[in-house]
Amino acid sequence: MWLSLRAAFAIVVAVAMANSMTVDGLSSPSSSSPIPPPPPISVPVWSFATASTEPCNTITSMNIMTFCTPVSVSSPKLWALSFYHGTLTKDSFLGNDDEDNDDDVPSTGILQLLTYDHRHLVPILGKKSGRDIDKSVACGEEGFPWWKIPNPTPPTTLSSVDETEGFDTGDGRIKGFEVLPGCALYLQVECRRSSKSLIDAGDHVVAICKVTRTGVWQPELGKIQWLDEFNGGDIDTAMSLPLAAIDESRALYSGRLRQEGIL
């Protein structure tokens, strides 16, 4: 009888402990057991390039970005991009939290989908700061010198793509920067630095960006071929056209970087 009572008491204690668990199966806040992190998943590896707003080694700030994804289907095409706080790229594209930022002026940048050939650039672009080293020189030493891109806005009667270099910032200023050659895909995006477009994500800030152009690398021309250039400069028509699926064998994935000990 005494053993039966002890067994019953043990069952009651076990049930009480089970009830203290949260709905999703994780321990309650009072538990001292650490919550295990989710398993790593393999995602496309992008590099993000934008004009540097600080006097440093280059006119371009470029980093590695794996936390990015499309978040809409119909126009406007919206992507969520996650920037690490305190980085040169984040401060150049979204502004510094300690400074007054002009929310009315859109920031422009280019997402570059890396290929397997770019894998050795990941430690340069993702593990070092453009405030400390000249990333353009380091990438050039690996066989990928940065390329100055022409003005991505369609040519007008007053200017041509070959005549004007840089990005129109929206206030009459032209800011140029460089890109990596040979990427699998290029997405030009813009974002206004308003609270409506930014989401606090702890050590990152997520920016909801509008995709304004899509392009591919033309090695014989040494430049990005923007799709709207095939449609007489009609960006709206170009953005509405369906794109063929990217050849996944060309794109670089984070799982491959882990296999090779790069990530």
Coordinates of C-alpha atoms in Angstrom, one line a residue:
M1 CA 0.0 0.0 0.0
W2 CA 2.8 2.4 0.9
L3 CA 4.5 1.7 -2.4
S4 CA 1.3 2.4 -4.2
L5 CA 0.9 5.7 -2.5
R6 CA 4.5 6.6 -3.4
A7 CA 3.9 5.7 -7.0
A8 CA 0.7 7.7 -7.1
F9 CA 2.5 10.7 -5.6
A10 CA 5.2 10.4 -8.2
I11 CA 2.6 10.4 -11.0
V12 CA 1.0 13.6 -9.5
V13 CA 4.4 15.3 -9.4
A14 CA 5.1 14.3 -13.0
V15 CA 1.7 15.7 -14.2
A16 CA 2.3 18.9 -12.3
M17 CA 5.6 19.4 -14.0
A18 CA 4.1 18.6 -17.4
N19 CA 1.5 21.3 -16.8
S20 CA 4.1 23.8 -16.0
M21 CA 5.4 23.6 -19.6
T22 CA 4.2 26.2 -22.1
V23 CA 1.9 25.4 -25.0
D24 CA 4.6 25.2 -27.5
G25 CA 6.5 22.6 -25.5
L26 CA 9.2 24.9 -24.2
S27 CA 10.0 25.3 -20.5
S28 CA 8.4 28.1 -18.5
P29 CA 10.4 31.2 -17.8
S30 CA 11.2 29.9 -14.4
S31 CA 13.0 26.9 -15.8
S32 CA 16.7 27.1 -15.7
S33 CA 17.1 24.8 -18.8
P34 CA 18.3 26.8 -21.8
I35 CA 16.1 26.8 -24.9
P36 CA 17.9 25.1 -27.7
P37 CA 18.4 27.2 -30.9
P38 CA 16.6 26.1 -34.1
P39 CA 18.7 24.0 -36.4
P40 CA 20.5 25.9 -39.1
I41 CA 18.9 25.9 -42.6
S42 CA 20.6 26.4 -45.9
V43 CA 19.6 29.7 -47.5
P44 CA 20.9 31.7 -50.5
V45 CA 23.9 33.9 -49.8
W46 CA 23.6 37.5 -50.9
S47 CA 25.9 40.5 -50.8
F48 CA 24.4 44.0 -50.3
A49 CA 26.0 47.0 -51.8
T50 CA 25.2 50.7 -51.1
A51 CA 26.9 54.0 -51.2
S52 CA 29.0 54.6 -48.1
T53 CA 28.0 57.7 -46.1
E54 CA 31.3 57.7 -44.1
P55 CA 34.8 58.8 -45.2
C56 CA 36.5 55.5 -45.2
N57 CA 38.4 53.2 -47.6
T58 CA 35.9 53.2 -50.5
I59 CA 32.8 54.9 -51.8
T60 CA 31.0 51.6 -51.5
S61 CA 29.8 49.7 -48.4
M62 CA 29.3 46.0 -49.1
N63 CA 28.5 43.1 -46.8
I64 CA 27.1 39.6 -46.6
M65 CA 23.4 39.2 -46.2
T66 CA 21.6 35.9 -45.6
F67 CA 18.5 37.2 -43.7
C68 CA 16.5 38.4 -46.6
T69 CA 13.3 37.2 -48.3
P70 CA 10.5 38.4 -50.6
V71 CA 7.3 39.3 -48.6
S72 CA 4.9 40.2 -51.4
V73 CA 3.7 38.9 -54.8
S74 CA 1.9 41.7 -56.5
S75 CA 3.4 45.1 -57.2
P76 CA 5.1 46.7 -55.5
K77 CA 7.6 43.9 -55.0
L78 CA 8.7 44.1 -51.4
W79 CA 11.6 42.3 -49.7
A80 CA 12.5 42.2 -46.0
L81 CA 16.3 42.8 -45.5
S82 CA 17.9 42.3 -42.1
F83 CA 20.8 44.6 -41.2
Y84 CA 23.2 44.1 -38.2
H85 CA 23.3 47.1 -35.9
G86 CA 26.4 49.2 -35.9
T87 CA 27.7 48.0 -39.3
L88 CA 28.9 50.4 -42.0
T89 CA 26.3 49.0 -44.5
K90 CA 23.4 49.4 -42.1
D91 CA 24.4 53.0 -41.1
S92 CA 25.0 53.9 -44.7
F93 CA 21.7 52.5 -46.0
L94 CA 19.4 53.2 -43.0
G95 CA 21.2 55.9 -41.2
N96 CA 22.8 56.0 -37.7
D97 CA 20.5 55.9 -34.7
D98 CA 22.5 58.7 -33.1
E99 CA 22.0 61.1 -36.0
D100 CA 19.1 62.9 -37.6
N101 CA 18.1 61.1 -40.8
D102 CA 16.0 62.4 -43.7
D103 CA 13.1 60.1 -44.0
D104 CA 12.0 61.7 -47.3
V105 CA 15.1 60.7 -49.2
P106 CA 15.0 57.0 -50.3
S107 CA 18.2 55.0 -49.8
T108 CA 19.2 52.8 -52.8
G109 CA 21.2 49.5 -52.7
I110 CA 21.7 46.4 -54.7
L111 CA 21.3 42.8 -53.6
Q112 CA 23.8 40.5 -55.3
L113 CA 23.1 36.8 -55.3
L114 CA 26.5 35.2 -55.0
T115 CA 27.7 32.1 -56.9
Y116 CA 29.9 29.3 -55.7
D117 CA 32.9 31.1 -57.3
H118 CA 32.4 33.9 -54.8
R119 CA 32.6 31.7 -51.7
H120 CA 36.1 32.9 -50.7
L121 CA 34.8 36.5 -50.5
V122 CA 32.4 35.7 -47.6
P123 CA 35.0 36.1 -44.9
I124 CA 36.0 39.4 -46.4
L125 CA 32.6 40.8 -46.9
G126 CA 30.9 39.2 -43.9
K127 CA 33.5 39.0 -41.1
K128 CA 35.3 42.3 -41.6
S129 CA 34.3 45.9 -41.5
G130 CA 34.7 48.4 -44.2
R131 CA 35.7 50.9 -41.5
D132 CA 38.8 48.8 -40.9
I133 CA 39.9 47.4 -44.3
D134 CA 39.5 48.2 -48.0
K135 CA 37.2 45.4 -49.0
S136 CA 37.5 46.3 -52.7
V137 CA 41.2 45.6 -52.6
A138 CA 40.8 42.4 -50.7
C139 CA 38.1 41.2 -53.2
G140 CA 40.3 42.2 -56.1
E141 CA 43.1 40.0 -54.7
E142 CA 40.7 37.1 -54.8
G143 CA 40.0 37.8 -58.5
F144 CA 36.8 39.8 -58.1
P145 CA 37.6 43.5 -58.5
W146 CA 34.6 45.7 -57.9
W147 CA 32.9 47.3 -60.9
K148 CA 31.6 50.9 -61.0
I149 CA 28.1 50.7 -62.2
P150 CA 26.4 53.2 -64.5
N151 CA 23.3 55.1 -63.5
P152 CA 20.5 52.5 -63.1
T153 CA 17.8 54.9 -63.9
P154 CA 16.6 54.6 -67.5
P155 CA 18.2 57.0 -70.1
T156 CA 16.3 60.2 -70.9
T157 CA 16.7 62.8 -73.6
L158 CA 19.1 64.7 -71.4
S159 CA 21.4 61.8 -70.4
S160 CA 22.3 58.3 -71.4
V161 CA 23.3 55.3 -69.3
D162 CA 26.9 55.8 -70.4
E163 CA 27.0 59.5 -69.6
T164 CA 25.9 59.6 -66.0
E165 CA 27.3 57.3 -63.3
G166 CA 25.8 56.8 -59.9
F167 CA 22.3 56.7 -58.3
D168 CA 19.9 59.6 -58.2
T169 CA 19.2 60.0 -54.4
G170 CA 15.9 61.8 -55.1
D171 CA 17.2 65.2 -54.0
G172 CA 19.3 66.0 -57.1
R173 CA 22.4 64.4 -55.7
I174 CA 24.2 61.6 -57.6
K175 CA 25.8 59.0 -55.5
G176 CA 27.8 56.2 -57.2
F177 CA 29.0 52.9 -55.9
E178 CA 30.3 49.6 -57.1
V179 CA 29.1 46.0 -57.4
L180 CA 30.6 42.5 -57.5
P181 CA 30.9 41.1 -61.0
G182 CA 29.5 37.7 -62.1
C183 CA 26.6 37.4 -59.6
A184 CA 23.7 35.1 -60.4
L185 CA 21.1 38.0 -60.0
Y186 CA 21.0 41.6 -59.0
L187 CA 18.0 43.3 -57.3
Q188 CA 18.0 47.1 -57.0
V189 CA 16.0 48.1 -53.9
E190 CA 15.1 51.3 -52.1
C191 CA 13.9 52.1 -48.7
R192 CA 12.7 55.2 -46.9
R193 CA 14.1 55.6 -43.4
S194 CA 10.8 55.9 -41.7
S195 CA 9.5 53.9 -38.7
K196 CA 6.9 52.4 -40.9
S197 CA 9.6 50.6 -43.0
L198 CA 11.8 49.4 -40.1
I199 CA 11.2 46.6 -37.6
D200 CA 13.3 46.2 -34.5
A201 CA 14.8 42.7 -34.4
G202 CA 17.1 42.8 -31.4
D203 CA 20.7 42.9 -32.8
H204 CA 19.3 43.4 -36.3
V205 CA 16.9 45.9 -37.9
V206 CA 14.6 44.6 -40.6
A207 CA 13.9 47.0 -43.5
I208 CA 10.9 46.5 -45.8
C209 CA 12.4 47.5 -49.2
K210 CA 10.8 48.0 -52.6
V211 CA 12.5 46.2 -55.5
T212 CA 12.9 48.7 -58.3
R213 CA 15.0 46.9 -60.9
T214 CA 16.1 43.3 -61.7
G215 CA 19.2 42.5 -63.7
V216 CA 21.8 39.9 -64.7
W217 CA 25.5 40.2 -65.3
Q218 CA 26.7 40.5 -68.9
P219 CA 30.4 39.6 -68.8
E220 CA 31.1 40.7 -72.4
L221 CA 29.8 44.2 -71.6
G222 CA 31.2 44.3 -68.0
K223 CA 28.0 45.6 -66.5
I224 CA 24.6 44.7 -65.2
Q225 CA 21.9 44.2 -67.9
W226 CA 18.7 45.6 -66.3
L227 CA 15.6 44.0 -67.6
D228 CA 13.8 47.3 -68.2
E229 CA 16.5 48.1 -70.8
F230 CA 14.8 45.4 -73.0
N231 CA 11.5 47.2 -72.6
G232 CA 12.4 50.7 -73.7
G233 CA 13.1 51.8 -70.2
D234 CA 9.6 50.8 -68.9
I235 CA 10.4 49.7 -65.4
D236 CA 6.8 49.0 -64.5
T237 CA 6.5 46.6 -67.4
A238 CA 9.8 44.9 -66.7
M239 CA 8.9 44.4 -63.0
S240 CA 5.6 42.7 -64.0
L241 CA 7.3 40.2 -66.3
P242 CA 7.8 36.7 -64.8
L243 CA 11.4 35.7 -64.4
A244 CA 12.7 32.2 -65.2
A245 CA 13.8 30.3 -62.1
I246 CA 17.3 30.8 -60.9
D247 CA 19.6 27.8 -61.6
E248 CA 20.2 26.7 -58.0
S249 CA 23.5 25.0 -59.1
R250 CA 24.9 28.5 -59.7
A251 CA 23.7 30.2 -56.5
L252 CA 25.7 30.0 -53.3
Y253 CA 24.0 28.5 -50.3
S254 CA 24.9 28.8 -46.6
G255 CA 24.8 25.0 -46.2
R256 CA 27.6 24.7 -48.7
L257 CA 29.6 27.3 -46.7
R258 CA 29.2 25.2 -43.5
Q259 CA 30.3 22.1 -45.3
E260 CA 33.5 23.8 -46.3
G261 CA 34.1 25.4 -43.0
I262 CA 33.7 28.9 -44.3
L263 CA 30.7 29.7 -42.2

